[in-house]
Amino acid sequence: LFQETTKSNSSSSATTTTTAAMSNNGDNLRSLTFSYENGTAKFTVLDQLALPHETTYVAILKIEDAWDAIRSMRIRGAPLIAIVAVLGLAVELTSNAKTVKELDGLTGGVEEVKTFVFQKMDYLKTSRPTAVNLFNAMEELKGIVDNADNTSREDVVNSIVTHAQYMLERDVSDNKAIGSHGADDLLARHTHPDGVRVVTICNTGSLATAGWGTALGVARELQCRNKLRSIAALETRPYNQGSRLTAYEIMTENMPNPCLICDSMAASYIRAKGADACVVGADRVCANGDTANKIGT
């Protein structure tokens, strides 16, 4: 059993309890919760530093909270880092009383509002200077603000919140497409009636994204089709995301015949147990097809 609570980063703020994050009938683990109603955003992230012993959600009340969640590795995974940044910005501009007051005091029109917002974006980039997804997300959001027909401060803020929500939904949709295409490809080449034996490395599941996952999303899709025979996760040195996070997801999702191994056991495991596919994460994917990832990959 995992304890689930919601923490606040501000001692003066009320805490709220989120719904359960454990999977049920394919409803996989959630790395975050976000809502936007009546001009106010509410945002929490799963504290991955507390896993696997506790399932704890931390409230993101201001941009500094989002920055700290990324910097401290409370949240991890390239797609999730980008999503937390854009949603953190949405919270900052709509729900942080100090920032709302500062916006109210701006008298230079839309261009001054844009400059104010862009400075917030630059601050978020410093949370993880090597995160390509983070920088791409900030540039995309900046383009939306620059190109939208914004005539007021409200227009600028609304364009950011609307696009942040779109990016959240798009990430889940993209992940499910990756899972579907990956499963189709593997099943076309591996015809065992019980399905595919998978080996994976890195942190690529729901906890690395807005939902469903990328590489682990392929295994999740195979499981949904009853075509996942077994899955082995490597520990993923040097930070052990495989043992801390991937193994946690595999167990929570009740994937069949799970196994956690250290990175240097991969060859021995494949020889002894067999594998049909290695589906791995990637910290970089270049236009020419080159990839880079953790040392065990």
PDB file of C-alpha atoms in Angstrom, residues 71-269:
ATOM      1  CA  ARG A  71      15.729  21.445 -10.442  1.00  0.00           C
ATOM      2  CA  SER A  72      15.456  19.080  -7.459  1.00  0.00           C
ATOM      3  CA  MET A  73      14.404  16.197  -9.743  1.00  0.00           C
ATOM      4  CA  ARG A  74      11.121  15.915  -7.885  1.00  0.00           C
ATOM      5  CA  ILE A  75       9.822  15.401 -11.417  1.00  0.00           C
ATOM      6  CA  ARG A  76      11.890  13.791 -14.176  1.00  0.00           C
ATOM      7  CA  GLY A  77      11.647  12.881 -17.837  1.00  0.00           C
ATOM      8  CA  ALA A  78      12.160  15.249 -20.755  1.00  0.00           C
ATOM      9  CA  PRO A  79       8.478  15.539 -21.805  1.00  0.00           C
ATOM     10  CA  LEU A  80       7.299  16.038 -18.214  1.00  0.00           C
ATOM     11  CA  ILE A  81       9.877  18.744 -17.510  1.00  0.00           C
ATOM     12  CA  ALA A  82       8.509  20.771 -20.422  1.00  0.00           C
ATOM     13  CA  ILE A  83       4.873  20.266 -19.383  1.00  0.00           C
ATOM     14  CA  VAL A  84       5.544  21.213 -15.757  1.00  0.00           C
ATOM     15  CA  ALA A  85       7.252  24.401 -16.915  1.00  0.00           C
ATOM     16  CA  VAL A  86       4.396  25.561 -19.146  1.00  0.00           C
ATOM     17  CA  LEU A  87       1.720  24.669 -16.595  1.00  0.00           C
ATOM     18  CA  GLY A  88       3.775  26.340 -13.866  1.00  0.00           C
ATOM     19  CA  LEU A  89       3.789  29.503 -15.969  1.00  0.00           C
ATOM     20  CA  ALA A  90       0.004  29.277 -16.355  1.00  0.00           C
ATOM     21  CA  VAL A  91      -0.380  29.022 -12.575  1.00  0.00           C
ATOM     22  CA  GLU A  92       1.997  31.938 -12.045  1.00  0.00           C
ATOM     23  CA  LEU A  93       0.070  34.274 -14.344  1.00  0.00           C
ATOM     24  CA  THR A  94      -3.426  33.380 -13.135  1.00  0.00           C
ATOM     25  CA  SER A  95      -3.213  32.261  -9.526  1.00  0.00           C
ATOM     26  CA  ASN A  96      -0.168  33.833  -7.859  1.00  0.00           C
ATOM     27  CA  ALA A  97      -1.563  36.944  -6.165  1.00  0.00           C
ATOM     28  CA  LYS A  98       1.825  38.696  -6.188  1.00  0.00           C
ATOM     29  CA  THR A  99       2.281  38.231  -9.936  1.00  0.00           C
ATOM     30  CA  VAL A 100      -1.332  39.162 -10.714  1.00  0.00           C
ATOM     31  CA  LYS A 101      -0.791  42.412  -8.781  1.00  0.00           C
ATOM     32  CA  GLU A 102       2.405  43.085 -10.736  1.00  0.00           C
ATOM     33  CA  LEU A 103       0.521  42.530 -13.993  1.00  0.00           C
ATOM     34  CA  ASP A 104      -2.187  44.938 -12.809  1.00  0.00           C
ATOM     35  CA  GLY A 105       0.499  47.576 -12.283  1.00  0.00           C
ATOM     36  CA  LEU A 106       1.914  47.383 -15.813  1.00  0.00           C
ATOM     37  CA  THR A 107       1.027  50.484 -17.830  1.00  0.00           C
ATOM     38  CA  GLY A 108       3.043  49.952 -21.019  1.00  0.00           C
ATOM     39  CA  GLY A 109       0.458  47.950 -22.910  1.00  0.00           C
ATOM     40  CA  VAL A 110       0.699  44.505 -24.467  1.00  0.00           C
ATOM     41  CA  GLU A 111       4.414  44.735 -25.288  1.00  0.00           C
ATOM     42  CA  GLU A 112       5.277  45.336 -21.637  1.00  0.00           C
ATOM     43  CA  VAL A 113       3.134  42.359 -20.651  1.00  0.00           C
ATOM     44  CA  LYS A 114       4.965  40.201 -23.200  1.00  0.00           C
ATOM     45  CA  THR A 115       8.342  41.289 -21.861  1.00  0.00           C
ATOM     46  CA  PHE A 116       7.198  40.457 -18.337  1.00  0.00           C
ATOM     47  CA  VAL A 117       6.054  36.983 -19.425  1.00  0.00           C
ATOM     48  CA  PHE A 118       9.199  36.286 -21.473  1.00  0.00           C
ATOM     49  CA  GLN A 119      11.344  37.019 -18.412  1.00  0.00           C
ATOM     50  CA  LYS A 120       9.375  34.344 -16.544  1.00  0.00           C
ATOM     51  CA  MET A 121      10.097  31.916 -19.396  1.00  0.00           C
ATOM     52  CA  ASP A 122      13.814  32.674 -19.263  1.00  0.00           C
ATOM     53  CA  TYR A 123      13.775  31.971 -15.535  1.00  0.00           C
ATOM     54  CA  LEU A 124      12.162  28.564 -16.096  1.00  0.00           C
ATOM     55  CA  LYS A 125      14.898  27.648 -18.596  1.00  0.00           C
ATOM     56  CA  THR A 126      17.505  27.919 -15.840  1.00  0.00           C
ATOM     57  CA  SER A 127      15.877  25.039 -13.939  1.00  0.00           C
ATOM     58  CA  ARG A 128      17.463  22.481 -16.315  1.00  0.00           C
ATOM     59  CA  PRO A 129      19.836  24.101 -18.849  1.00  0.00           C
ATOM     60  CA  THR A 130      20.353  20.784 -20.710  1.00  0.00           C
ATOM     61  CA  ALA A 131      16.637  20.003 -21.210  1.00  0.00           C
ATOM     62  CA  VAL A 132      15.920  20.327 -24.935  1.00  0.00           C
ATOM     63  CA  ASN A 133      12.175  19.743 -24.490  1.00  0.00           C
ATOM     64  CA  LEU A 134      12.011  22.558 -21.949  1.00  0.00           C
ATOM     65  CA  PHE A 135      13.679  25.059 -24.270  1.00  0.00           C
ATOM     66  CA  ASN A 136      11.546  23.932 -27.220  1.00  0.00           C
ATOM     67  CA  ALA A 137       8.366  24.334 -25.166  1.00  0.00           C
ATOM     68  CA  MET A 138       9.307  27.844 -24.077  1.00  0.00           C
ATOM     69  CA  GLU A 139      10.098  28.829 -27.665  1.00  0.00           C
ATOM     70  CA  GLU A 140       6.805  27.373 -28.866  1.00  0.00           C
ATOM     71  CA  LEU A 141       4.901  29.255 -26.180  1.00  0.00           C
ATOM     72  CA  LYS A 142       6.761  32.464 -27.001  1.00  0.00           C
ATOM     73  CA  GLY A 143       5.778  32.068 -30.663  1.00  0.00           C
ATOM     74  CA  ILE A 144       2.130  31.657 -29.677  1.00  0.00           C
ATOM     75  CA  VAL A 145       2.245  34.870 -27.637  1.00  0.00           C
ATOM     76  CA  ASP A 146       4.040  36.788 -30.390  1.00  0.00           C
ATOM     77  CA  ASN A 147       1.747  35.629 -33.196  1.00  0.00           C
ATOM     78  CA  ALA A 148      -1.611  35.701 -31.433  1.00  0.00           C
ATOM     79  CA  ASP A 149      -3.962  38.635 -31.883  1.00  0.00           C
ATOM     80  CA  ASN A 150      -3.321  39.969 -28.383  1.00  0.00           C
ATOM     81  CA  THR A 151      -4.701  43.398 -27.612  1.00  0.00           C
ATOM     82  CA  SER A 152      -4.749  43.216 -23.818  1.00  0.00           C
ATOM     83  CA  ARG A 153      -3.057  41.646 -20.823  1.00  0.00           C
ATOM     84  CA  GLU A 154      -5.984  39.202 -20.567  1.00  0.00           C
ATOM     85  CA  ASP A 155      -5.423  38.104 -24.167  1.00  0.00           C
ATOM     86  CA  VAL A 156      -1.765  37.344 -23.508  1.00  0.00           C
ATOM     87  CA  VAL A 157      -2.506  35.332 -20.360  1.00  0.00           C
ATOM     88  CA  ASN A 158      -5.397  33.451 -21.992  1.00  0.00           C
ATOM     89  CA  SER A 159      -3.269  32.523 -24.999  1.00  0.00           C
ATOM     90  CA  ILE A 160      -0.640  31.031 -22.664  1.00  0.00           C
ATOM     91  CA  VAL A 161      -3.123  29.087 -20.535  1.00  0.00           C
ATOM     92  CA  THR A 162      -4.984  27.783 -23.596  1.00  0.00           C
ATOM     93  CA  HIS A 163      -1.817  26.615 -25.304  1.00  0.00           C
ATOM     94  CA  ALA A 164      -0.433  25.107 -22.100  1.00  0.00           C
ATOM     95  CA  GLN A 165      -3.564  22.976 -21.824  1.00  0.00           C
ATOM     96  CA  TYR A 166      -3.221  22.012 -25.487  1.00  0.00           C
ATOM     97  CA  MET A 167       0.409  20.963 -24.936  1.00  0.00           C
ATOM     98  CA  LEU A 168      -0.681  18.801 -22.002  1.00  0.00           C
ATOM     99  CA  GLU A 169      -3.309  17.028 -24.113  1.00  0.00           C
ATOM    100  CA  ARG A 170      -0.964  16.740 -27.085  1.00  0.00           C
ATOM    101  CA  ASP A 171       1.725  15.015 -25.042  1.00  0.00           C
ATOM    102  CA  VAL A 172      -0.688  12.282 -23.952  1.00  0.00           C
ATOM    103  CA  SER A 173      -1.991  11.907 -27.510  1.00  0.00           C
ATOM    104  CA  ASP A 174       1.543  11.699 -28.935  1.00  0.00           C
ATOM    105  CA  ASN A 175       2.516   9.106 -26.342  1.00  0.00           C
ATOM    106  CA  LYS A 176      -0.459   6.907 -27.134  1.00  0.00           C
ATOM    107  CA  ALA A 177       0.388   7.132 -30.826  1.00  0.00           C
ATOM    108  CA  ILE A 178       3.972   6.060 -30.077  1.00  0.00           C
ATOM    109  CA  GLY A 179       2.655   3.119 -28.079  1.00  0.00           C
ATOM    110  CA  SER A 180       0.241   2.080 -30.803  1.00  0.00           C
ATOM    111  CA  HIS A 181       2.785   2.317 -33.642  1.00  0.00           C
ATOM    112  CA  GLY A 182       5.417   0.532 -31.567  1.00  0.00           C
ATOM    113  CA  ALA A 183       3.073  -2.301 -30.637  1.00  0.00           C
ATOM    114  CA  ASP A 184       1.922  -2.674 -34.251  1.00  0.00           C
ATOM    115  CA  ASP A 185       5.514  -2.925 -35.447  1.00  0.00           C
ATOM    116  CA  LEU A 186       6.579  -5.462 -32.837  1.00  0.00           C
ATOM    117  CA  LEU A 187       3.535  -7.677 -33.323  1.00  0.00           C
ATOM    118  CA  ALA A 188       4.063  -7.642 -37.075  1.00  0.00           C
ATOM    119  CA  ARG A 189       7.521  -9.170 -36.560  1.00  0.00           C
ATOM    120  CA  HIS A 190       6.951 -11.375 -33.519  1.00  0.00           C
ATOM    121  CA  THR A 191       4.100 -13.810 -33.864  1.00  0.00           C
ATOM    122  CA  HIS A 192       4.328 -15.878 -30.683  1.00  0.00           C
ATOM    123  CA  PRO A 193       0.727 -16.431 -29.504  1.00  0.00           C
ATOM    124  CA  ASP A 194       1.560 -15.087 -26.049  1.00  0.00           C
ATOM    125  CA  GLY A 195       3.103 -11.920 -27.423  1.00  0.00           C
ATOM    126  CA  VAL A 196       6.422 -10.109 -26.992  1.00  0.00           C
ATOM    127  CA  ARG A 197       9.233 -10.324 -24.416  1.00  0.00           C
ATOM    128  CA  VAL A 198      10.460  -6.774 -23.742  1.00  0.00           C
ATOM    129  CA  VAL A 199      13.595  -5.310 -22.150  1.00  0.00           C
ATOM    130  CA  THR A 200      13.648  -1.580 -21.364  1.00  0.00           C
ATOM    131  CA  ILE A 201      15.933   1.051 -19.868  1.00  0.00           C
ATOM    132  CA  CYS A 202      15.437   4.636 -18.682  1.00  0.00           C
ATOM    133  CA  ASN A 203      12.440   6.479 -17.219  1.00  0.00           C
ATOM    134  CA  THR A 204       9.925   6.522 -20.077  1.00  0.00           C
ATOM    135  CA  GLY A 205       6.501   5.811 -18.593  1.00  0.00           C
ATOM    136  CA  SER A 206       3.661   7.912 -17.236  1.00  0.00           C
ATOM    137  CA  LEU A 207       6.002   9.385 -14.642  1.00  0.00           C
ATOM    138  CA  ALA A 208       8.274  10.801 -17.371  1.00  0.00           C
ATOM    139  CA  THR A 209       5.456  12.360 -19.393  1.00  0.00           C
ATOM    140  CA  ALA A 210       2.020  13.895 -19.065  1.00  0.00           C
ATOM    141  CA  GLY A 211       0.627  10.384 -19.286  1.00  0.00           C
ATOM    142  CA  TRP A 212       0.940   6.882 -20.813  1.00  0.00           C
ATOM    143  CA  GLY A 213       4.655   7.108 -21.621  1.00  0.00           C
ATOM    144  CA  THR A 214       6.931   6.739 -24.626  1.00  0.00           C
ATOM    145  CA  ALA A 215       9.103   3.593 -24.621  1.00  0.00           C
ATOM    146  CA  LEU A 216       7.219   2.108 -21.669  1.00  0.00           C
ATOM    147  CA  GLY A 217       4.042   3.189 -23.447  1.00  0.00           C
ATOM    148  CA  VAL A 218       4.830   0.550 -26.092  1.00  0.00           C
ATOM    149  CA  ALA A 219       4.888  -2.115 -23.368  1.00  0.00           C
ATOM    150  CA  ARG A 220       1.709  -0.665 -21.876  1.00  0.00           C
ATOM    151  CA  GLU A 221      -0.046  -0.903 -25.257  1.00  0.00           C
ATOM    152  CA  LEU A 222       1.134  -4.512 -25.674  1.00  0.00           C
ATOM    153  CA  GLN A 223      -0.294  -5.277 -22.243  1.00  0.00           C
ATOM    154  CA  CYS A 224      -3.640  -3.716 -23.221  1.00  0.00           C
ATOM    155  CA  ARG A 225      -3.726  -6.102 -26.185  1.00  0.00           C
ATOM    156  CA  ASN A 226      -2.749  -9.069 -23.974  1.00  0.00           C
ATOM    157  CA  LYS A 227       0.447  -9.422 -26.000  1.00  0.00           C
ATOM    158  CA  LEU A 228       3.112  -8.651 -23.393  1.00  0.00           C
ATOM    159  CA  ARG A 229       4.782 -11.898 -22.304  1.00  0.00           C
ATOM    160  CA  SER A 230       7.362 -10.417 -19.948  1.00  0.00           C
ATOM    161  CA  ILE A 231       9.232  -7.211 -19.204  1.00  0.00           C
ATOM    162  CA  ALA A 232      12.659  -6.574 -17.689  1.00  0.00           C
ATOM    163  CA  ALA A 233      13.723  -3.107 -16.568  1.00  0.00           C
ATOM    164  CA  LEU A 234      17.366  -2.083 -16.180  1.00  0.00           C
ATOM    165  CA  GLU A 235      18.293  -0.051 -13.115  1.00  0.00           C
ATOM    166  CA  THR A 236      19.439   2.833 -15.372  1.00  0.00           C
ATOM    167  CA  ARG A 237      22.650   4.199 -13.874  1.00  0.00           C
ATOM    168  CA  PRO A 238      23.788   6.664 -12.667  1.00  0.00           C
ATOM    169  CA  TYR A 239      20.550   7.919 -11.065  1.00  0.00           C
ATOM    170  CA  ASN A 240      18.679   4.606 -11.048  1.00  0.00           C
ATOM    171  CA  GLN A 241      15.429   5.843 -12.591  1.00  0.00           C
ATOM    172  CA  GLY A 242      14.758   2.301 -13.754  1.00  0.00           C
ATOM    173  CA  SER A 243      14.706   0.884 -10.244  1.00  0.00           C
ATOM    174  CA  ARG A 244      13.098   3.948  -8.649  1.00  0.00           C
ATOM    175  CA  LEU A 245      10.434   4.706 -11.243  1.00  0.00           C
ATOM    176  CA  THR A 246      10.137   2.245 -14.130  1.00  0.00           C
ATOM    177  CA  ALA A 247       9.988  -0.797 -11.852  1.00  0.00           C
ATOM    178  CA  TYR A 248       7.410   1.041  -9.710  1.00  0.00           C
ATOM    179  CA  GLU A 249       5.209   1.620 -12.751  1.00  0.00           C
ATOM    180  CA  ILE A 250       5.608  -1.963 -13.975  1.00  0.00           C
ATOM    181  CA  MET A 251       4.530  -3.328 -10.593  1.00  0.00           C
ATOM    182  CA  THR A 252       1.700  -0.826 -10.209  1.00  0.00           C
ATOM    183  CA  GLU A 253       0.397  -1.717 -13.674  1.00  0.00           C
ATOM    184  CA  ASN A 254       0.677  -5.447 -12.918  1.00  0.00           C
ATOM    185  CA  MET A 255       2.690  -6.130 -16.055  1.00  0.00           C
ATOM    186  CA  PRO A 256       3.361  -9.850 -16.580  1.00  0.00           C
ATOM    187  CA  ASN A 257       6.557 -11.601 -15.492  1.00  0.00           C
ATOM    188  CA  PRO A 258       8.352  -8.416 -14.368  1.00  0.00           C
ATOM    189  CA  CYS A 259      12.063  -8.351 -13.565  1.00  0.00           C
ATOM    190  CA  LEU A 260      14.441  -5.625 -12.359  1.00  0.00           C
ATOM    191  CA  ILE A 261      18.118  -6.116 -13.217  1.00  0.00           C
ATOM    192  CA  CYS A 262      21.287  -4.066 -12.906  1.00  0.00           C
ATOM    193  CA  ASP A 263      22.605  -2.600 -16.160  1.00  0.00           C
ATOM    194  CA  SER A 264      25.511  -5.027 -16.465  1.00  0.00           C
ATOM    195  CA  MET A 265      23.158  -8.038 -16.333  1.00  0.00           C
ATOM    196  CA  ALA A 266      21.417  -7.246 -19.634  1.00  0.00           C
ATOM    197  CA  ALA A 267      23.398  -9.655 -21.836  1.00  0.00           C
ATOM    198  CA  SER A 268      23.176 -12.466 -19.288  1.00  0.00           C
ATOM    199  CA  TYR A 269      19.438 -11.922 -18.836  1.00  0.00           C
TER     200      TYR A 269
END
